[in-house]
XYZ file of C-alpha atoms in Angstrom:
422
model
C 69.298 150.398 123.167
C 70.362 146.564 122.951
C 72.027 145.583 125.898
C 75.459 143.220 125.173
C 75.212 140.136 125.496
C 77.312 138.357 128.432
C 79.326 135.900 127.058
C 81.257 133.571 129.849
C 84.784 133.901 129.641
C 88.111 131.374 131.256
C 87.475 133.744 134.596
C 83.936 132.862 134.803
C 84.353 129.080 135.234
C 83.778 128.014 138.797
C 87.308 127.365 140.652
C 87.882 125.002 143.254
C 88.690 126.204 146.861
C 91.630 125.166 148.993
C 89.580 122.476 150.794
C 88.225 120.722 147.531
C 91.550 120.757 146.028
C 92.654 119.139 149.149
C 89.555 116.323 148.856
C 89.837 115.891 145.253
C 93.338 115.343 145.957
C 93.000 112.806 148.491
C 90.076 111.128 146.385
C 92.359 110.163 143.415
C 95.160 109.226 145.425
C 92.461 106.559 147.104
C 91.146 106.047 143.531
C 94.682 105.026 142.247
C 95.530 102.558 145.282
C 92.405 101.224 144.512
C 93.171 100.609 140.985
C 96.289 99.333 141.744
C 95.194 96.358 144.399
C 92.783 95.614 141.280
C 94.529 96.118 138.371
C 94.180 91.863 138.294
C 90.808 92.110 137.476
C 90.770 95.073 135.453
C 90.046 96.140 131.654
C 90.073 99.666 130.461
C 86.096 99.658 130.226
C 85.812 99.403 134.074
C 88.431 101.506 134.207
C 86.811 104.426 131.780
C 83.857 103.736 133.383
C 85.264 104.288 137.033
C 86.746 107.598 135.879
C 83.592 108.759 134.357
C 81.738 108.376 137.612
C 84.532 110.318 139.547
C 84.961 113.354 136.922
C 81.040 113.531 135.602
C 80.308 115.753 138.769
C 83.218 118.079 137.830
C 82.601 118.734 134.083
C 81.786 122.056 134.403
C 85.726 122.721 134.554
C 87.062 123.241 130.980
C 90.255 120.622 131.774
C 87.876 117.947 132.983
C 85.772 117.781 130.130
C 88.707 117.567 127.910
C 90.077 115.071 130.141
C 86.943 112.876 129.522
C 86.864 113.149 125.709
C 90.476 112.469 125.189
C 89.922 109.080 127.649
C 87.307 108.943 125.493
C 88.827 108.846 122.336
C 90.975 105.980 123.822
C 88.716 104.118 124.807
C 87.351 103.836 121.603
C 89.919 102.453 120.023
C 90.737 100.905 122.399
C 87.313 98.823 121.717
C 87.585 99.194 118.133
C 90.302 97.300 118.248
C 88.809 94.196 120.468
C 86.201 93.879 118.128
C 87.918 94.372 114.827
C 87.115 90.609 114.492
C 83.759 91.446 114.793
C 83.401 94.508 112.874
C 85.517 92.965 110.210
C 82.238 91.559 107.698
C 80.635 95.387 108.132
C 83.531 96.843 107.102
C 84.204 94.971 104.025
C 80.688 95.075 103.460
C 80.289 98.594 103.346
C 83.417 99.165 101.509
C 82.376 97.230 98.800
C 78.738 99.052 98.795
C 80.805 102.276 98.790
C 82.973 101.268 95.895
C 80.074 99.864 93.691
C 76.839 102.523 94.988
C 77.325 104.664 91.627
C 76.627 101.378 89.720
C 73.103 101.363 92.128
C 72.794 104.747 91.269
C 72.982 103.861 87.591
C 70.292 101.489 87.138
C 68.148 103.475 89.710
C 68.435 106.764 87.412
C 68.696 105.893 83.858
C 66.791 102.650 84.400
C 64.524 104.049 86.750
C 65.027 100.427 88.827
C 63.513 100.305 92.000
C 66.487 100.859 94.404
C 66.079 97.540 96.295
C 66.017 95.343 92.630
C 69.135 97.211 92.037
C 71.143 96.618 95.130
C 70.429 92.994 94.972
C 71.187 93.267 91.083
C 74.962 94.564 92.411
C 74.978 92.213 95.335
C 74.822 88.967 93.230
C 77.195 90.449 90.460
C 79.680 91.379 93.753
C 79.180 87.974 95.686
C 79.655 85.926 92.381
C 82.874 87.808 91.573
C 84.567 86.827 95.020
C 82.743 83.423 95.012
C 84.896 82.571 91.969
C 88.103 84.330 93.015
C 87.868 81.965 96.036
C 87.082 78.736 94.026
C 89.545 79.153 91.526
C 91.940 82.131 91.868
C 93.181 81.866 95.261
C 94.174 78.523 95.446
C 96.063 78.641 92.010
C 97.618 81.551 93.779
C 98.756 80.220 97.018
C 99.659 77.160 94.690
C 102.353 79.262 93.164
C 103.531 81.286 95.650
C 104.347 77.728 97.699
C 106.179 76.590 95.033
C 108.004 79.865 94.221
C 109.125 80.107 98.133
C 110.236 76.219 97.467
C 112.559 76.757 94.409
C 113.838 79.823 96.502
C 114.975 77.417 98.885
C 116.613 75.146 96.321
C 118.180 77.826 94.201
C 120.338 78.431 97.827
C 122.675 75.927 96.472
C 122.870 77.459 92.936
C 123.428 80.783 93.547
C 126.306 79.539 95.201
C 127.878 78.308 92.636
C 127.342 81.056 90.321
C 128.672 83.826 92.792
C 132.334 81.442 92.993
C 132.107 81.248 89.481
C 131.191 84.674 88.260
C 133.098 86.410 85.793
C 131.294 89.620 87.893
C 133.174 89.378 90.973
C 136.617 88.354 89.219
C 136.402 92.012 87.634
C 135.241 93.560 90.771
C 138.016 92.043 92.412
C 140.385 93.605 90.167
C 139.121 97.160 90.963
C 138.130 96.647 94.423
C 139.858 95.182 97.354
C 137.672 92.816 98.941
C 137.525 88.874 100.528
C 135.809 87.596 97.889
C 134.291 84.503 100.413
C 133.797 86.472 102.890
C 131.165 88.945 100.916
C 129.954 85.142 99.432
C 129.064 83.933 102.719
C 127.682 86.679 103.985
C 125.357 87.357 101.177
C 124.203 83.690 101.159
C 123.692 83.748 104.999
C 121.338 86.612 104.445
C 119.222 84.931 101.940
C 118.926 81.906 103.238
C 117.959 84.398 106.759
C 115.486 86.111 104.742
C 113.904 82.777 103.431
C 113.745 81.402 106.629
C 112.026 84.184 108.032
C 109.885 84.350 105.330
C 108.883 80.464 105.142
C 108.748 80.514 108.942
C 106.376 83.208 108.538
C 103.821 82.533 106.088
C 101.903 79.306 107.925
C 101.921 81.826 110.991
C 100.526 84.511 109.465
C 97.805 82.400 107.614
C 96.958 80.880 111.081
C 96.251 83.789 112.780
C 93.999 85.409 110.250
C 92.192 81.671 110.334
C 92.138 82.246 113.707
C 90.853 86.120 113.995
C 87.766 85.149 111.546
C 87.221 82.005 113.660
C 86.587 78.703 113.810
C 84.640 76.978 110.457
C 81.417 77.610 111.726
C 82.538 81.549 111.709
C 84.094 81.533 108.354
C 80.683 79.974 107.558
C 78.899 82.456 108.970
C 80.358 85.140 107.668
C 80.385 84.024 104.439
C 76.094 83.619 104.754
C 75.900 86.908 106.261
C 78.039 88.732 103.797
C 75.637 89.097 100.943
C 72.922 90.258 103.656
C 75.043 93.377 104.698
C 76.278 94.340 101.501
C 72.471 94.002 100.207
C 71.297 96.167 103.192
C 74.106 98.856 102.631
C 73.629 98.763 99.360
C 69.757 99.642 99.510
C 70.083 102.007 102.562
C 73.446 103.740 101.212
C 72.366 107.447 101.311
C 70.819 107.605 104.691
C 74.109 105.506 106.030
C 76.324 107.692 104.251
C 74.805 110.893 105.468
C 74.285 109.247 108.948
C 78.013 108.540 109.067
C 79.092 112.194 107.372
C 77.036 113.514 110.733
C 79.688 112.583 112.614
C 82.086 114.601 111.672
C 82.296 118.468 113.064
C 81.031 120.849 111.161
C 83.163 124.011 109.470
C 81.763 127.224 109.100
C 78.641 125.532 109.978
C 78.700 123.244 106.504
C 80.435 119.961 105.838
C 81.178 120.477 102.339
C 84.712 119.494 103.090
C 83.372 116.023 103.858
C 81.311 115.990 100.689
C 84.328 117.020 98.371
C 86.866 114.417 99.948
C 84.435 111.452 99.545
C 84.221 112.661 96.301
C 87.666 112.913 95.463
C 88.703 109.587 97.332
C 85.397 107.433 95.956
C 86.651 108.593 92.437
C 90.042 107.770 92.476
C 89.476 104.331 94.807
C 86.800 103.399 92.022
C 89.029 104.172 89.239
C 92.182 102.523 90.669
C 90.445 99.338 91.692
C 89.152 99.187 88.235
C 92.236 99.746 86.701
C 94.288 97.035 89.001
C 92.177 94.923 87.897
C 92.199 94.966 84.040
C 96.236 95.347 84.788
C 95.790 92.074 86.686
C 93.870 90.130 84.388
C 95.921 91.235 81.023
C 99.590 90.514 82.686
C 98.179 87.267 84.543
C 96.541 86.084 80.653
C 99.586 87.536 78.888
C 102.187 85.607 80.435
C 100.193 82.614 80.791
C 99.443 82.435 76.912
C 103.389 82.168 76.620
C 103.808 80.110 79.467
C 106.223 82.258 81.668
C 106.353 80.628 85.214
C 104.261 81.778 88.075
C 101.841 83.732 85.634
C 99.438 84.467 87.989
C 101.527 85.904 90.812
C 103.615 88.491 88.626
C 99.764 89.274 87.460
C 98.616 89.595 90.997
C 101.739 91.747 91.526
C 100.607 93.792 89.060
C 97.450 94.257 90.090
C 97.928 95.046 94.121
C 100.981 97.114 93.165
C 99.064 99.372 90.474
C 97.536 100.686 93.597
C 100.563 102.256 94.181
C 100.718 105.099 92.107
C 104.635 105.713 90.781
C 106.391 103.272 92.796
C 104.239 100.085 92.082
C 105.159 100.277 88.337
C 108.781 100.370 89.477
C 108.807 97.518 92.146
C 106.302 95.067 89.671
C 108.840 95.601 87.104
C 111.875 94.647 89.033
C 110.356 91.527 90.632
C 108.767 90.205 87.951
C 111.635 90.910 85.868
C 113.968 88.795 88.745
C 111.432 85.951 89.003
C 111.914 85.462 85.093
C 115.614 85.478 85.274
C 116.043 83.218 88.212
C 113.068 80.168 86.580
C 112.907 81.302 83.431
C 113.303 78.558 80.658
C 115.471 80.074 78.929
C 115.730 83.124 81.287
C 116.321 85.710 78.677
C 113.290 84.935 76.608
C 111.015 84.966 79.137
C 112.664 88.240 80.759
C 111.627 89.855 77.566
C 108.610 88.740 77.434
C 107.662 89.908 80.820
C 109.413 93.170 79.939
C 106.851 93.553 76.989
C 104.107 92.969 78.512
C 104.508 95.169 81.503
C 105.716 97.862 79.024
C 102.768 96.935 76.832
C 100.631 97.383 80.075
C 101.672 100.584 81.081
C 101.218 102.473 77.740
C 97.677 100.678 77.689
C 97.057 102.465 81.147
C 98.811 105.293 80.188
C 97.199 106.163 76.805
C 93.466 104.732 77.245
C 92.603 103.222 80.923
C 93.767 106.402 82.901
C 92.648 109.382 81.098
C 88.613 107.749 80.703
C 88.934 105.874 83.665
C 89.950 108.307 85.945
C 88.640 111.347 84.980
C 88.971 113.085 88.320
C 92.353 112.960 89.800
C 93.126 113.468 93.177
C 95.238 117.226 92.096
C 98.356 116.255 94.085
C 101.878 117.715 92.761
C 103.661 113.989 91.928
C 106.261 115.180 94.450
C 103.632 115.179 97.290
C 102.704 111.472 95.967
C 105.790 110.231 96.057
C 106.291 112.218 99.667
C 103.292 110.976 101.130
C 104.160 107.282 99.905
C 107.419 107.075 101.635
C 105.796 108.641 104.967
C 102.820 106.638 105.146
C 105.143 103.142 104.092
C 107.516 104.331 107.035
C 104.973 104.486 109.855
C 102.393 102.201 108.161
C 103.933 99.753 106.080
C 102.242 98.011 102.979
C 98.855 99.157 104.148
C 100.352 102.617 103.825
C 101.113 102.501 100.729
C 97.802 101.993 99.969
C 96.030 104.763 101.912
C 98.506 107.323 101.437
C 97.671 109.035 98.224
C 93.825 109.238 99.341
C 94.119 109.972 102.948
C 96.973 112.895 101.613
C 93.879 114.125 99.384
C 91.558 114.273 102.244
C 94.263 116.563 103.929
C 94.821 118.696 101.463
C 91.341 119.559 100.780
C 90.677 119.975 104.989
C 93.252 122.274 104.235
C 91.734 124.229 101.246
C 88.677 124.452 102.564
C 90.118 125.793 105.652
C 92.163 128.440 103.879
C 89.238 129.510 101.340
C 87.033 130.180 104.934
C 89.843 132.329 105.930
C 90.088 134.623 102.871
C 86.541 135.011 102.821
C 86.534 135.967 106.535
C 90.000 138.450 105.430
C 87.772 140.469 102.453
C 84.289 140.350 104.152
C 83.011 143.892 105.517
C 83.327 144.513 109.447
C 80.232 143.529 110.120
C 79.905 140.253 107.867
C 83.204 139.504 109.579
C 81.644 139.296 112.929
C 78.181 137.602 111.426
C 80.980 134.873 109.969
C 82.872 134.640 113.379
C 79.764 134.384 114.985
């Protein structure tokens, strides 16, 4: 007959006696003065590392050791974050590698391309696409949006003018009671608030990414070492990816829930970065063929905001349409010309670009979209906007994955049950 087998339960653990409660006690009291008369010439690594030399010799207890991951999982963000700066030109590089690896993939199978020829095939087609967005597109950009924010500013005086002599207000006046330059004033103060900020803003925030790359020599640098690391990731993809999915815990002892949600978010990253991009280039051609001011923003608009699945049609539509009404020559004409095209644009995406471009949706109920898009903009802002759809598809299939390992475990046998627990 097998014996059991002894398994170590909570009771099991070693406990500490009166006296080492009493020294351990007195320890991190002197541990925490000492801190304090430091905390001049202190970081959180010493710190981390001071608490990892007190608690190491107690990790046998079950609330030490999670006291030492959760400091640290701090602690690496914590460092994370002090060398985002750093870590910056890896992570663009291998997000680019991960959005254009099928394209590697292609030549290396049908082709039968040496992987290497391949990746440095991608790499130039990659660095020669942003090499010319930064020659020609970005200034014309900026261009634009510096004169748009400067025409804001002068329109102060206009608008104005048109809110005294509205026929608008003189019918709102006759239904509603209301000071008439009162709500004037106020509404004017809070533009020209808004455009302050905004003006104010804008040098500040373009200064401190110049300064979070670096000086010249760093923008330099990175620029030279960019094509190296997405070359590299590109030709050592699979063993980084699978070095990187080895991270992660496993479930059930598998981590096919890692390999469906890369799937699931590569697909629908790759297909909505395509698509932003065709919507960018026909709006930003379109309205420049029939010379609608600021072209190229309202096609950049476009673009970013396609990312944005529901709400980005709504907002590009709304702004554009406003920029064409406020420097539109004449405003109507060119507020239905921006109308068309936009329309035009979305039954292109809607009838041809969406249904062969992205083939595999993400399989979320448009109410959850819309859900997770308002949660992830509240706590996140702008950026969530644009992670919220895939990092709510990564969710939901943790979740389904989790809930298919339960019904298996629910209809297995007695004995597979256990196996499965086991």
């Amino acid at each position: 007959m097998t014996p059991p087998k002894f398994t170590p339960s909570d009771s099991d653990e070693p406990r500490l006696g009166p006296f080492e409660t009493l020294l351990l006690g007195g320890g991190l009291a002197l541990f925490l003065a000492l801190l304090y008369e430091l905390r001049e010439f202190l970081n959180p690594l010493l710190i981390a590392m001071a608490a990892l030399i007190l608690l190491w010799p107690l990790r046998r207890y079950r609330s030490v050791r999670a006291l030492l991951r959760s400091g640290g999982f701090l602690l690496l963000f914590w460092v994370l974050s002090q060398l985002q700066s750093v870590l910056l030109p890896f992570v663009v590089a291998y997000l680019l590698a991960y959005l254009t690896n099928p394209l590697v993939d292609l030549l290396e199978r049908r082709l039968s391309v040496p992987r290497w020829v391949s990746a440095w095939a991608v790499t130039i087609l990659v660095v020669g696409v942003i090499g010319a967005m930064l020659l020609w597109l970005v200034p014309a950009i900026v261009g634009q949006l510096i004169e748009l924010l400067r025409q804001l500013l002068d329109s102060m005086a206009q608008l104005r003018q048109w809110l005294h002599e509205s026929p608008l207000l003189d019918r709102l006046e006759e239904v509603l009671p209301f000071d008439r330059q009162a709500l004037i004033q106020q509404l004017t103060a809070f533009l020209q608030a808004q455009l302050n900020t905004l003006t104010e803003k804008l040098p500040g925030t373009l200064a401190a990414l110049a300064q979070s790359i670096g000086s010249l020599l760093g923008v330099l640098t990175v620029l030279a070492i960019l094509p190296m690391l997405i070359f590299y990731t590109l030709k050592d993809y699979p063993r980084l990816s699978q070095a990187l999915i080895n991270l992660f815990p496993k479930h059930n002892g598998r981590r096919d829930y890692l390999m469906y949600a890369g799937t699931v978010v590569g697909n629908y990253l790759r297909g909505q970065v395509l698509i932003s991009l065709i919507a960018a280039f026909n709006v930003s051609v379109a309205l420049v063929i029939f010379d609608v001011p600021f072209a190229l923003l309202i096609g950049l608009l476009a673009g970013v905001l396609n990312l944005i699945p529901n709400l980005g049609a709504v907002l590009t539509n709304i702004i554009a349409l406003l920029i064409a009404l406020l420097f539109g020559d004449p405003p109507w004409l060119d507020a239905v010309i921006v109308t068309a095209v936009l329309l035009g644009q979305g039954l292109l995406e809607a009838s041809v670009l969406s249904p062969h471009i992205l083939s595999h949706q993400v399989g979320l109920h448009p109410v959850l979209i819309l859900l997770s898009l308002f949660v992830f903009g509240y706590f996140l802002g702008a950026f969530g906007l644009l992670i919220a759809v895939p990092t709510t598809a990564i969710m939901v299939g943790f979740y389904q994955s989790y809930r298919e390992a339960r019904e298996k475990l629910a209809v297995s046998t007695p004995s597979e049950a256990t196996s499965v627990a086991e």
